[in-house]
Short mmCIF file of C-alpha atoms in Angstrom, two decimals:
data_model
loop_
_atom_site.label_atom_id
_atom_site.label_comp_id
_atom_site.label_asym_id
_atom_site.label_seq_id
_atom_site.Cartn_x
_atom_site.Cartn_y
_atom_site.Cartn_z
CA MET A 1123 242.72 -182.03 -103.73
CA MET A 1124 241.83 -181.44 -107.16
CA GLU A 1125 244.20 -178.62 -107.43
CA VAL A 1126 246.71 -180.19 -105.99
CA GLU A 1127 246.44 -183.34 -108.71
CA GLY A 1128 246.03 -181.45 -111.23
CA ILE A 1129 249.46 -179.73 -109.72
CA TYR A 1130 251.45 -182.90 -109.41
CA THR A 1131 249.67 -184.14 -113.12
CA GLU A 1132 251.89 -181.45 -114.15
CA VAL A 1133 255.37 -182.59 -112.14
CA PHE A 1134 255.10 -185.72 -113.61
CA GLU A 1135 254.07 -185.12 -117.08
CA CYS A 1136 257.33 -182.44 -117.17
CA SER A 1137 260.08 -185.25 -115.35
CA GLU A 1138 258.75 -187.52 -117.54
CA ARG A 1139 260.03 -185.34 -120.58
CA LYS A 1140 263.39 -184.38 -118.91
CA GLU A 1141 264.12 -188.24 -118.86
CA ALA A 1142 263.41 -189.10 -122.21
CA SER A 1143 265.71 -185.59 -123.24
CA ALA A 1144 268.71 -186.95 -121.32
CA GLU A 1145 268.13 -190.78 -123.14
CA ALA A 1146 268.95 -188.69 -126.20
CA ASP A 1147 271.25 -186.13 -124.82
CA PRO A 1148 273.70 -187.83 -121.75
CA GLY A 1149 275.76 -185.14 -121.09
CA MET A 1150 272.65 -183.22 -119.71
CA LEU A 1151 272.93 -184.97 -116.34
CA SER A 1152 275.74 -184.55 -115.73
CA SER A 1153 275.94 -180.64 -114.36
CA THR A 1154 272.24 -178.25 -114.77
CA LEU A 1155 274.19 -175.53 -114.19
CA SER A 1156 276.71 -175.94 -117.84
CA LEU A 1157 275.18 -174.49 -121.23
CA ALA A 1158 276.54 -176.25 -123.99
CA PRO A 1159 276.72 -174.05 -127.84
CA LEU A 1160 273.10 -174.65 -130.08
CA LEU A 1161 274.02 -176.03 -132.75
CA GLU A 1162 272.71 -174.44 -136.25
CA SER A 1163 271.21 -177.72 -137.52
CA SER A 1164 269.49 -178.72 -135.44
CA PRO A 1165 265.43 -178.34 -136.35
CA SER A 1166 264.46 -177.65 -132.62
CA VAL A 1167 266.23 -174.67 -132.78
CA HIS A 1168 264.77 -171.15 -134.45
CA ARG A 1169 265.68 -168.31 -133.38
CA SER A 1170 264.35 -164.91 -134.91
CA GLN A 1171 265.67 -163.18 -137.83
CA PRO A 1172 266.98 -158.95 -138.41
CA ILE A 1173 265.95 -157.17 -140.70
CA ARG A 1174 267.94 -155.60 -142.94
CA ILE A 1175 267.00 -152.35 -143.33
CA THR A 1176 268.28 -150.32 -146.62
CA SER A 1177 269.43 -146.89 -146.79
CA ASN A 1178 268.16 -145.99 -149.43
CA ARG A 1179 265.06 -146.68 -149.11
CA MET A 1180 261.74 -145.57 -151.81
CA LYS A 1181 259.55 -142.88 -150.47
CA GLY A 1182 255.94 -144.53 -149.85
CA SER A 1183 257.67 -147.97 -149.89
CA ASP A 1184 255.95 -149.32 -145.76
CA SER A 1185 256.92 -153.38 -146.19
CA TYR A 1186 256.85 -153.95 -141.70
CA SER A 1187 255.24 -149.99 -140.93
CA SER A 1188 251.84 -151.44 -141.36
CA SER A 1189 251.67 -152.94 -138.58
CA VAL A 1190 253.45 -149.55 -136.19
CA PRO A 1191 251.49 -146.80 -134.95
CA SER A 1192 251.05 -143.19 -136.35
CA ILE A 1193 252.41 -141.39 -133.66
CA PRO A 1194 251.01 -137.70 -134.14
CA ASN A 1195 253.95 -134.72 -134.56
CA PRO A 1196 252.70 -132.48 -131.44
CA PHE A 1197 255.26 -129.33 -132.25
CA PRO A 1198 254.44 -128.95 -135.92
CA GLU A 1199 255.33 -126.25 -136.50
CA LEU A 1200 259.41 -126.71 -134.67
CA CYS A 1201 259.44 -129.14 -138.12
CA SER A 1202 258.57 -126.10 -140.46
CA LEU A 1203 261.93 -124.25 -141.84
CA ALA A 1204 259.83 -121.40 -143.17
CA LYS A 1205 258.45 -120.84 -138.38
CA SER A 1206 261.93 -121.98 -137.31
CA PRO A 1207 262.59 -120.25 -134.26
CA LEU A 1208 266.06 -120.99 -135.02
CA LEU A 1209 268.19 -117.79 -137.45
CA ILE A 1210 268.70 -118.77 -140.43
CA SER A 1211 272.78 -116.58 -140.97
CA SER A 1212 273.26 -119.17 -137.76
CA LEU A 1213 273.02 -122.77 -139.96
CA PRO A 1214 275.84 -123.49 -141.73
CA PRO A 1215 275.58 -123.60 -145.21
CA GLU A 1216 275.53 -126.55 -147.51
CA SER A 1217 278.85 -126.25 -149.31
CA SER A 1218 281.63 -127.52 -146.84
CA GLN A 1219 284.35 -125.14 -147.96
CA LYS A 1220 283.17 -123.26 -145.34
CA HIS A 1221 283.90 -121.60 -142.27
CA LEU A 1222 282.23 -119.71 -139.49
CA ILE A 1223 285.02 -117.15 -138.63
CA LYS A 1224 283.56 -114.15 -135.34
CA VAL A 1225 284.22 -110.03 -136.34
CA TYR A 1226 284.60 -107.38 -133.74
CA GLY A 1227 283.04 -104.25 -134.31
CA GLU A 1228 284.50 -100.82 -132.12
CA ASP A 1229 281.81 -100.41 -130.17
CA ASN A 1230 283.14 -105.22 -129.25
CA ASN A 1231 280.02 -106.65 -130.30
CA CYS A 1232 280.52 -109.19 -132.57
CA LYS A 1233 279.72 -111.30 -135.71
CA SER A 1234 279.53 -114.42 -136.69
CA VAL A 1235 280.62 -114.86 -140.93
CA TRP A 1236 280.73 -117.79 -142.82
CA VAL A 1237 283.41 -117.44 -145.18
CA SER A 1238 285.58 -119.45 -148.32
CA ARG A 1239 288.03 -121.05 -147.57
CA ARG A 1240 290.34 -118.96 -149.96
CA ALA A 1241 288.52 -115.15 -148.87
CA THR A 1242 290.15 -112.48 -148.52
CA ALA A 1243 290.39 -109.59 -146.24
CA ARG A 1244 288.41 -107.38 -149.20
CA GLU A 1245 285.77 -109.63 -150.29
CA VAL A 1246 285.31 -110.64 -145.73
CA CYS A 1247 285.21 -106.49 -146.02
CA HIS A 1248 282.58 -106.03 -149.25
CA LEU A 1249 280.11 -109.02 -147.19
CA LEU A 1250 279.42 -107.14 -144.45
CA VAL A 1251 279.86 -103.29 -145.38
CA HIS A 1252 276.42 -105.23 -147.45
CA GLN A 1253 275.16 -107.10 -144.15
CA ALA A 1254 276.23 -104.07 -141.37
CA HIS A 1255 273.85 -101.81 -144.53
CA CYS A 1256 276.70 -99.17 -144.32
CA SER A 1257 275.84 -96.54 -146.27
CA ASP A 1258 279.89 -95.37 -146.84
CA GLN A 1259 281.43 -98.23 -149.08
CA GLU A 1260 284.61 -97.15 -149.32
CA SER A 1261 288.35 -97.72 -146.85
CA TRP A 1262 287.00 -100.91 -144.93
CA ALA A 1263 288.89 -102.90 -143.75
CA LEU A 1264 289.79 -105.63 -141.39
CA PHE A 1265 292.37 -105.35 -138.53
CA GLU A 1266 294.39 -107.75 -136.60
CA HIS A 1267 294.14 -106.59 -133.39
CA HIS A 1268 296.59 -108.52 -130.27
CA PRO A 1269 294.75 -106.59 -126.91
CA ALA A 1270 297.02 -108.31 -124.47
CA LEU A 1271 299.84 -107.26 -126.24
CA ALA A 1272 298.49 -103.49 -126.78
CA LEU A 1273 299.08 -104.49 -131.38
CA GLU A 1274 297.43 -103.86 -134.11
CA ARG A 1275 297.97 -104.26 -138.32
CA CYS A 1276 295.64 -103.75 -141.29
CA LEU A 1277 295.73 -106.37 -143.31
CA GLU A 1278 295.79 -106.19 -146.53
CA ASP A 1279 293.19 -106.83 -149.02
CA HIS A 1280 295.00 -109.67 -151.41
CA GLU A 1281 296.02 -111.42 -147.21
CA VAL A 1282 293.98 -114.95 -146.78
CA VAL A 1283 291.56 -114.10 -143.65
CA LEU A 1284 291.27 -117.95 -143.02
CA GLU A 1285 296.06 -117.90 -143.40
CA VAL A 1286 296.64 -114.87 -140.88
CA GLN A 1287 294.06 -117.00 -138.03
CA ALA A 1288 295.87 -120.12 -138.98
CA THR A 1289 298.76 -118.07 -137.25
CA TRP A 1290 297.36 -117.14 -133.90
CA SER A 1291 297.47 -118.99 -130.58
CA LEU A 1292 294.65 -121.13 -130.37
CA LYS A 1293 295.33 -119.79 -125.80
CA GLY A 1294 295.10 -116.05 -127.14
CA ASP A 1295 292.57 -113.33 -127.61
CA THR A 1296 293.57 -112.67 -130.81
CA ARG A 1297 290.71 -111.45 -132.73
CA LEU A 1298 289.44 -109.07 -136.04
CA THR A 1299 288.35 -105.92 -136.34
CA PHE A 1300 285.68 -104.47 -139.01
CA CYS A 1301 286.37 -100.87 -139.31
CA LYS A 1302 287.90 -97.74 -141.56
CA ASN A 1303 291.01 -97.15 -143.22
CA TYR A 1304 291.77 -93.80 -144.57
CA ALA A 1305 294.69 -93.71 -144.58
CA LYS A 1306 295.16 -97.41 -146.21
CA TYR A 1307 296.47 -96.61 -149.54
CA GLU A 1308 296.65 -92.71 -148.82
CA PHE A 1309 300.99 -93.10 -149.90
CA PHE A 1310 300.22 -93.02 -153.49
CA ARG A 1311 297.90 -89.76 -153.35
CA ASN A 1312 300.57 -88.08 -151.17
CA PRO A 1313 303.91 -89.74 -150.93
CA THR A 1314 306.12 -86.30 -150.65
CA LEU A 1315 303.64 -86.09 -146.82
CA PHE A 1316 304.74 -89.62 -146.31
CA PHE A 1317 307.89 -89.82 -147.12
CA PRO A 1318 309.56 -86.86 -146.23
CA GLU A 1319 313.20 -85.97 -148.40
CA SER A 1320 315.42 -86.18 -144.95
CA MET A 1321 314.50 -89.99 -144.63
CA ILE A 1322 315.72 -91.26 -148.35
CA SER A 1323 319.04 -92.54 -148.39
CA ASP A 1324 321.18 -90.91 -150.01
CA SER A 1325 321.67 -93.57 -152.09
CA ALA A 1326 318.66 -93.72 -153.63
CA ASP A 1327 319.20 -92.29 -157.42
CA VAL A 1328 319.20 -88.24 -157.11
CA SER A 1329 321.92 -87.83 -159.29
CA LYS A 1330 320.50 -88.83 -161.73
CA GLY A 1331 318.03 -84.86 -162.55
CA MET A 1332 315.81 -86.03 -160.05
CA THR A 1333 314.18 -84.28 -157.73
CA SER A 1334 313.39 -86.40 -154.18
CA SER A 1335 309.03 -85.95 -155.35
CA GLU A 1336 309.21 -87.56 -158.39
CA LEU A 1337 311.56 -90.03 -157.48
CA ILE A 1338 309.26 -91.49 -155.72
CA GLN A 1339 306.19 -90.91 -157.97
CA ASN A 1340 308.49 -93.01 -159.77
CA LEU A 1341 308.84 -95.31 -157.64
CA LEU A 1342 305.51 -95.89 -156.13
CA ARG A 1343 304.63 -96.16 -159.96
CA SER A 1344 306.11 -99.25 -160.68
CA GLY A 1345 305.15 -100.53 -156.97
CA THR A 1346 308.90 -99.78 -154.91
CA CYS A 1347 310.30 -98.37 -151.87
CA PRO A 1348 312.40 -95.21 -151.68
CA GLU A 1349 315.23 -96.40 -149.08
CA ILE A 1350 314.49 -95.34 -145.71
CA GLN A 1351 316.89 -93.98 -143.13
CA GLY A 1352 317.22 -93.15 -139.81
CA PHE A 1353 317.46 -93.32 -136.06
CA LEU A 1354 315.35 -94.67 -134.13
CA HIS A 1355 315.38 -96.29 -130.43
CA MET A 1356 315.31 -99.89 -130.05
CA LYS A 1357 314.52 -101.54 -126.60
CA GLU A 1358 317.19 -103.97 -126.21
CA PRO A 1359 316.86 -107.36 -124.87
CA SER A 1360 316.20 -108.63 -121.58
CA ARG A 1361 317.10 -104.86 -120.16
CA LYS A 1362 314.33 -101.83 -120.12
CA ALA A 1363 316.74 -99.26 -121.53
CA TRP A 1364 316.31 -98.16 -124.45
CA LYS A 1365 319.01 -97.19 -127.41
CA LYS A 1366 318.85 -94.62 -130.15
CA VAL A 1367 320.18 -96.69 -133.44
CA TYR A 1368 320.83 -95.48 -136.79
CA PHE A 1369 318.92 -98.04 -138.76
CA PHE A 1370 318.79 -98.59 -143.05
CA LEU A 1371 315.19 -99.92 -144.73
CA ARG A 1372 316.44 -101.11 -148.10
CA ARG A 1373 314.59 -104.53 -150.35
CA SER A 1374 316.77 -107.24 -148.73
CA GLY A 1375 315.58 -106.33 -144.77
CA LEU A 1376 316.15 -104.40 -142.04
CA TYR A 1377 319.82 -103.25 -141.06
CA SER A 1378 321.29 -101.43 -138.02
CA SER A 1379 324.36 -99.61 -138.37
CA THR A 1380 327.08 -100.14 -134.81
CA LYS A 1381 329.55 -97.25 -135.58
CA GLY A 1382 326.80 -94.34 -135.02
CA SER A 1383 325.12 -93.88 -139.01
CA SER A 1384 327.89 -95.20 -141.12
CA LYS A 1385 326.94 -97.41 -143.83
CA GLU A 1386 329.54 -99.99 -144.56
CA PRO A 1387 328.72 -103.02 -144.58
CA ARG A 1388 331.28 -104.01 -142.02
CA HIS A 1389 330.07 -101.96 -139.24
CA LEU A 1390 325.91 -103.15 -141.21
CA GLN A 1391 324.46 -106.06 -139.03
CA CYS A 1392 320.63 -107.80 -140.49
CA VAL A 1393 317.78 -106.61 -138.00
CA ALA A 1394 314.97 -109.13 -139.46
CA ASP A 1395 314.14 -110.40 -142.78
CA LEU A 1396 311.84 -108.60 -144.71
CA ASP A 1397 309.23 -111.35 -145.86
CA ASN A 1398 308.61 -113.64 -142.12
CA LEU A 1399 307.84 -110.26 -140.53
CA ASN A 1400 304.94 -108.26 -140.47
CA VAL A 1401 304.79 -104.65 -138.93
CA TYR A 1402 302.08 -103.79 -136.36
CA SER A 1403 301.75 -100.22 -134.23
CA VAL A 1404 301.74 -100.48 -130.55
CA VAL A 1405 298.97 -98.58 -128.85
CA ASN A 1406 300.12 -97.45 -125.57
CA SER A 1407 303.17 -98.15 -125.97
CA ARG A 1408 304.48 -96.17 -122.90
CA LYS A 1409 302.79 -97.60 -120.16
CA LEU A 1410 302.96 -101.62 -121.14
CA TYR A 1411 306.63 -100.59 -122.46
CA GLY A 1412 308.70 -98.02 -121.36
CA ALA A 1413 308.96 -96.46 -124.46
CA PRO A 1414 310.73 -92.39 -124.90
CA THR A 1415 307.47 -91.44 -127.44
CA ASP A 1416 303.71 -92.79 -128.19
CA PHE A 1417 305.25 -93.21 -131.41
CA SER A 1418 305.77 -97.21 -131.33
CA PHE A 1419 305.91 -99.89 -134.17
CA CYS A 1420 306.77 -103.44 -133.77
CA ILE A 1421 307.79 -105.93 -136.25
CA LYS A 1422 307.32 -109.70 -135.12
CA PRO A 1423 307.22 -112.80 -137.55
CA SER A 1424 304.37 -113.62 -139.64
CA ARG A 1425 304.17 -117.71 -139.80
CA ASN A 1426 304.45 -118.87 -135.49
CA PRO A 1427 302.44 -117.70 -132.96
CA THR A 1428 302.68 -113.61 -131.48
CA ARG A 1429 305.03 -114.39 -128.21
CA VAL A 1430 306.96 -111.23 -126.10
CA GLN A 1431 310.65 -112.78 -127.00
CA ASP A 1432 310.20 -112.30 -130.83
CA LEU A 1433 309.22 -109.03 -130.82
CA LYS A 1434 310.55 -106.29 -132.04
CA VAL A 1435 309.59 -102.46 -130.57
CA LEU A 1436 310.98 -99.56 -131.87
CA CYS A 1437 310.06 -95.26 -131.81
CA ALA A 1438 310.08 -92.85 -133.28
CA GLU A 1439 310.07 -89.28 -132.74
CA ASN A 1440 306.75 -88.22 -134.26
CA GLU A 1441 304.23 -89.82 -136.05
CA GLN A 1442 305.05 -88.81 -138.51
CA THR A 1443 308.48 -90.97 -138.74
CA ARG A 1444 306.25 -93.62 -137.93
CA THR A 1445 303.89 -93.83 -141.11
CA CYS A 1446 307.16 -94.02 -143.23
CA TRP A 1447 308.77 -96.51 -141.54
CA THR A 1448 305.26 -98.57 -141.23
CA SER A 1449 304.19 -97.38 -144.88
CA ALA A 1450 307.84 -98.61 -146.73
CA PHE A 1451 307.71 -101.23 -144.56
CA ARG A 1452 304.12 -102.47 -146.50
CA LEU A 1453 305.69 -101.95 -150.02
CA PHE A 1454 308.64 -103.13 -149.82
CA LYS A 1455 307.53 -106.75 -148.50
CA HIS A 1456 304.34 -107.00 -150.58
CA GLY A 1457 305.71 -104.23 -154.18
CA LYS A 1458 303.57 -104.38 -156.63
CA GLN A 1459 300.51 -106.11 -155.14
CA LEU A 1460 299.67 -102.53 -152.92
CA GLN A 1461 299.34 -100.98 -156.44
CA SER A 1462 297.61 -103.20 -157.89
CA ASN A 1463 294.67 -103.01 -154.76
CA TYR A 1464 294.77 -100.03 -154.89
CA GLN A 1465 294.41 -99.37 -158.45
CA LEU A 1466 291.43 -102.12 -157.09
CA SER A 1467 289.87 -100.17 -154.38
CA LYS A 1468 289.56 -97.26 -156.42
CA SER A 1469 286.48 -99.15 -158.45
CA THR A 1470 285.11 -101.17 -155.18
CA PRO A 1471 282.21 -98.54 -155.38
CA ARG A 1472 281.10 -99.34 -158.61
CA SER A 1473 281.57 -102.96 -158.56
CA LEU A 1474 280.07 -103.09 -155.48
CA GLU A 1475 276.97 -101.44 -156.38
CA SER A 1476 276.48 -104.04 -159.38
CA SER A 1477 277.44 -106.84 -157.14
CA ALA A 1478 274.95 -106.02 -154.68
CA PRO A 1479 273.14 -109.54 -153.91
CA THR A 1480 269.35 -109.56 -156.10
CA ASP A 1481 267.28 -108.92 -152.34
CA LEU A 1482 269.26 -106.02 -151.00
CA LYS A 1483 268.42 -105.09 -154.61
CA ALA A 1484 264.38 -105.22 -154.15
CA GLU A 1485 264.17 -104.28 -150.30
CA SER A 1486 263.01 -101.06 -151.34
CA SER A 1487 259.69 -100.54 -152.36
CA LEU A 1488 259.29 -96.67 -153.73
CA VAL A 1489 259.24 -95.46 -155.72
CA ALA A 1490 261.58 -90.91 -156.93
CA MET A 1491 258.14 -89.54 -158.45
CA ASP A 1492 259.43 -85.88 -159.91
CA PHE A 1493 255.64 -83.65 -159.12
CA SER A 1494 257.17 -79.96 -160.42
CA GLY A 1495 255.74 -79.86 -164.25
CA LYS A 1496 252.45 -78.86 -164.95
CA ALA A 1497 251.67 -82.37 -167.03
CA GLY A 1498 251.51 -83.85 -163.82
CA GLY A 1499 254.51 -86.34 -161.72
CA ARG A 1500 255.65 -88.60 -163.40
CA VAL A 1501 258.29 -91.65 -162.32
CA ILE A 1502 261.92 -90.64 -161.65
CA GLN A 1503 263.99 -93.69 -163.65
CA ASN A 1504 267.28 -92.98 -163.23
CA PRO A 1505 269.50 -93.13 -159.49
CA THR A 1506 271.55 -90.99 -159.30
CA GLU A 1507 268.57 -88.31 -159.98
CA ALA A 1508 266.36 -89.48 -158.07
CA GLN A 1509 268.81 -89.24 -154.42
CA THR A 1510 269.91 -85.89 -155.70
CA VAL A 1511 266.03 -85.03 -155.41
CA GLY A 1512 266.08 -86.82 -152.56
CA MET A 1513 268.92 -85.21 -150.84
CA GLU A 1514 267.28 -81.44 -151.90
CA GLU A 1515 263.77 -82.02 -150.75
CA GLY A 1516 265.68 -82.97 -146.55
CA GLN A 1517 267.70 -80.24 -146.78
CA ALA A 1518 264.88 -77.94 -147.66
CA TRP A 1519 263.14 -79.61 -144.38
CA ARG A 1520 264.85 -79.44 -142.44
CA LYS A 1521 265.85 -76.00 -143.18
CA ARG A 1522 262.02 -74.94 -142.97
CA GLU A 1523 262.04 -76.84 -139.31
CA ALA A 1524 264.93 -75.37 -137.93
CA LEU A 1525 264.59 -72.27 -138.83
CA ARG A 1526 260.31 -72.61 -137.06
CA CYS A 1527 262.61 -74.01 -133.76
CA SER A 1528 265.06 -72.21 -133.41
CA LEU A 1529 262.64 -69.05 -132.72
CA PRO A 1530 262.67 -67.79 -128.74
CA THR A 1531 258.70 -68.61 -128.83
CA VAL A 1532 259.00 -72.44 -129.83
CA ASN A 1533 259.69 -74.31 -126.53
CA SER A 1534 262.96 -76.18 -125.96
CA ALA A 1535 261.52 -79.93 -126.24
CA ALA A 1536 259.98 -78.85 -129.81
CA ARG A 1537 263.43 -77.92 -130.86
CA PRO A 1538 265.00 -80.77 -133.90
CA SER A 1539 268.06 -81.10 -130.92
CA SER A 1540 268.91 -84.49 -132.18
CA ILE A 1541 269.38 -83.67 -135.94
CA HIS A 1542 272.68 -84.98 -134.98
CA LYS A 1543 272.51 -87.68 -133.61
CA SER A 1544 271.43 -90.25 -135.94
CA GLN A 1545 274.57 -88.51 -138.58
CA PRO A 1546 277.83 -91.20 -139.12
CA TRP A 1547 280.81 -88.59 -137.91
CA PHE A 1548 278.47 -88.08 -134.16
CA HIS A 1549 279.70 -89.38 -131.65
CA GLY A 1550 277.90 -88.62 -128.32
CA GLY A 1551 279.94 -87.99 -125.14
CA VAL A 1552 283.76 -89.78 -125.92
CA SER A 1553 286.18 -88.39 -124.67
CA ARG A 1554 288.91 -85.88 -126.31
CA LYS A 1555 291.15 -88.99 -125.73
CA GLU A 1556 289.10 -91.50 -127.61
CA ALA A 1557 288.35 -89.12 -130.01
CA GLU A 1558 292.20 -89.32 -130.53
CA ARG A 1559 292.33 -92.51 -130.21
CA LEU A 1560 289.59 -92.86 -133.04
CA ILE A 1561 291.02 -90.48 -135.49
CA GLU A 1562 294.65 -92.23 -135.44
CA LYS A 1563 293.72 -96.34 -135.63
CA GLN A 1564 290.81 -94.53 -138.35
CA GLY A 1565 293.53 -93.65 -140.47
CA LEU A 1566 295.17 -90.15 -139.39
CA VAL A 1567 294.95 -88.72 -142.51
CA ASP A 1568 293.40 -84.49 -143.50
CA GLY A 1569 290.31 -84.18 -142.94
CA MET A 1570 289.16 -86.56 -141.60
CA PHE A 1571 286.51 -85.66 -138.34
CA LEU A 1572 284.09 -86.25 -136.04
CA ILE A 1573 281.55 -84.98 -133.80
CA ARG A 1574 281.44 -84.61 -130.23
CA GLY A 1575 279.56 -83.38 -127.24
CA SER A 1576 281.47 -81.01 -125.41
CA GLN A 1577 282.90 -82.24 -121.49
CA GLN A 1578 283.72 -79.38 -120.12
CA HIS A 1579 281.16 -76.61 -121.82
CA GLU A 1580 277.55 -77.55 -121.10
CA GLN A 1581 275.55 -77.07 -124.25
CA CYS A 1582 278.59 -76.84 -126.66
CA PHE A 1583 280.22 -79.19 -129.22
CA VAL A 1584 283.56 -79.66 -130.41
CA LEU A 1585 284.60 -80.61 -133.97
CA SER A 1586 287.73 -82.54 -133.59
CA LEU A 1587 289.98 -82.85 -136.81
CA CYS A 1588 292.74 -83.98 -138.21
CA PHE A 1589 294.75 -82.10 -140.78
CA GLN A 1590 299.31 -83.24 -140.72
CA LEU A 1591 298.47 -86.57 -139.05
CA LYS A 1592 297.50 -84.53 -135.98
CA ALA A 1593 294.40 -84.26 -134.42
CA LYS A 1594 292.64 -80.87 -133.46
CA HIS A 1595 289.62 -79.56 -131.77
CA TYR A 1596 287.53 -76.85 -132.06
CA LEU A 1597 284.87 -75.77 -130.13
CA VAL A 1598 281.71 -75.33 -131.74
CA ILE A 1599 279.40 -73.23 -129.32
CA PRO A 1600 275.45 -72.08 -129.42
CA PHE A 1601 275.43 -68.27 -131.00
CA GLU A 1602 272.13 -66.15 -130.69
CA LYS A 1603 270.52 -63.30 -132.76
CA GLY A 1604 267.49 -62.22 -133.85
CA GLY A 1605 265.84 -64.11 -131.28
CA ARG A 1606 266.81 -67.10 -133.36
CA LYS A 1607 269.26 -69.05 -132.15
CA TYR A 1608 272.58 -70.68 -134.11
CA TYR A 1609 275.51 -72.75 -133.48
CA THR A 1610 279.25 -71.18 -134.17
CA ILE A 1611 283.55 -71.27 -134.40
CA ASP A 1612 284.46 -68.21 -134.94
CA ASP A 1613 282.16 -66.18 -132.28
CA GLY A 1614 279.42 -65.84 -134.15
CA VAL A 1615 281.05 -63.97 -137.76
CA THR A 1616 279.77 -68.28 -140.08
CA LEU A 1617 275.84 -69.00 -137.54
CA PHE A 1618 274.83 -72.25 -139.09
CA ILE A 1619 270.72 -73.50 -137.75
CA ASP A 1620 272.51 -76.81 -136.40
CA LEU A 1621 275.38 -78.88 -136.72
CA LEU A 1622 274.12 -80.36 -140.18
CA GLN A 1623 274.81 -77.93 -142.46
CA LEU A 1624 277.42 -76.38 -140.40
CA VAL A 1625 279.02 -79.99 -142.11
CA GLU A 1626 277.35 -79.46 -144.77
CA PHE A 1627 279.57 -76.61 -145.84
CA HIS A 1628 282.53 -76.53 -144.10
CA GLN A 1629 282.72 -79.51 -146.83
CA ILE A 1630 283.30 -77.45 -149.33
CA ASN A 1631 284.36 -74.92 -147.82
CA LYS A 1632 288.04 -74.29 -145.51
CA GLY A 1633 286.36 -71.24 -143.11
CA ILE A 1634 288.62 -71.02 -140.85
CA LEU A 1635 289.28 -74.60 -139.78
CA PRO A 1636 293.32 -75.44 -141.53
CA VAL A 1637 291.26 -78.05 -144.27
CA CYS A 1638 287.58 -78.84 -145.44
CA LEU A 1639 285.98 -82.26 -143.84
CA LYS A 1640 286.32 -84.79 -145.88
CA HIS A 1641 286.16 -88.16 -144.20
CA PRO A 1642 284.31 -88.65 -141.08
CA CYS A 1643 284.81 -91.55 -138.45
CA VAL A 1644 282.68 -93.62 -138.34
CA CYS A 1645 281.85 -96.97 -136.26
CA VAL A 1646 279.50 -99.26 -137.20
CA THR A 1647 277.76 -102.17 -135.14
CA LEU A 1648 277.95 -105.54 -137.30
#
């Protein structure tokens, strides 16, 4: 009974409070479901006030944090930037002007690089050379590659990479490739090979008593190009047939003659304007475009996304003719800029060495020493002398080991059969066709070479060499003499203890080769 009375007492007091509030506010008895808005001036209302948190609060100010217990960090090692599992190179730089681009190597592996908004192809190549630790710093280039259309071209050193990417289609598979290109400025060194006399227009100043070679050299020094003329195969629009047409390449554009090889203005038809186009090489043009030969190139607008209907595919009779046309396109479009790019490329190795990052220069902690004197060892401070001494010591050690291991009493497993595998010019067991493709892509310059394993002859190798825009192949066979094993390419007349000595010999002496070995065909891994 006591509990029941207590309950009744609480209910009675609650009813009395309701009656008192009803007398104060008669509107509350009309409906128990309606809520009247509260007045801010009502003294009986108490709200919780928001706490203003300032963004620039000073460290150590604990206005309200003292009442909140501190929660320990269960993973303190993840908060340290030095111990973070994320790669520092994968983080965006502090500057908002940096952009991320993706560059592929010839092994189809890609690398993401942060570059500035106005970074040129030359600057990106220098960055990739340092990051990939390339021993050779010359003749590297960026290629624009369209796999679906089988088109590729070498970016000029002054071109802005982001502006080139802005012309690509978002749905396409266009990519940038980092590789060698020895022929980028070869027409400045050997102009008569790239511009044969038969393709120079008759309107040139030959009548002034100048030979064609002198004319070409004078024009190249001034940053211009002679007018080029000749027959090319052109694919007719909306048809699969190819038609042989006579073309003229002038400063104002590319023209075709509607009547044989006539140069009269009424017979000339403008095909393309040089200011708004780029020239590309076509890979496997016979299969994809039905071209009569493999020496095809393509011109397309440079400011629009690549469309098949915008392509003008032209086909030459041989590689020299195609190289002449594509080189003339570049000279007419860029003019003196190519000449300045060429002059700058000749000073690239020295500038790269002086502008190398400090962390790259300080990586080596070894000191070159010379112990040939009687007074003890001395530190070699000259970098050139240290490099020369290192090469001499390496060659002397290699010759001693190669002669020892070439004896028939030595086990075959101990022979230095893999000494050539670490060289940049060795490409394993690539096929003949793939070797020709690599040489063609890196420039078709006289003296460019690679060595690969023979697929037809066991324990033999093949030396692939470029000469006069063509790839030649020479079989390297093992040869035994006096109980020792050697290598030879001339049926035993000249013997070499290994492939490295063979390459070093032919870099100085031609032997049976048409030209000395000059430029190794290199594939770098990014």
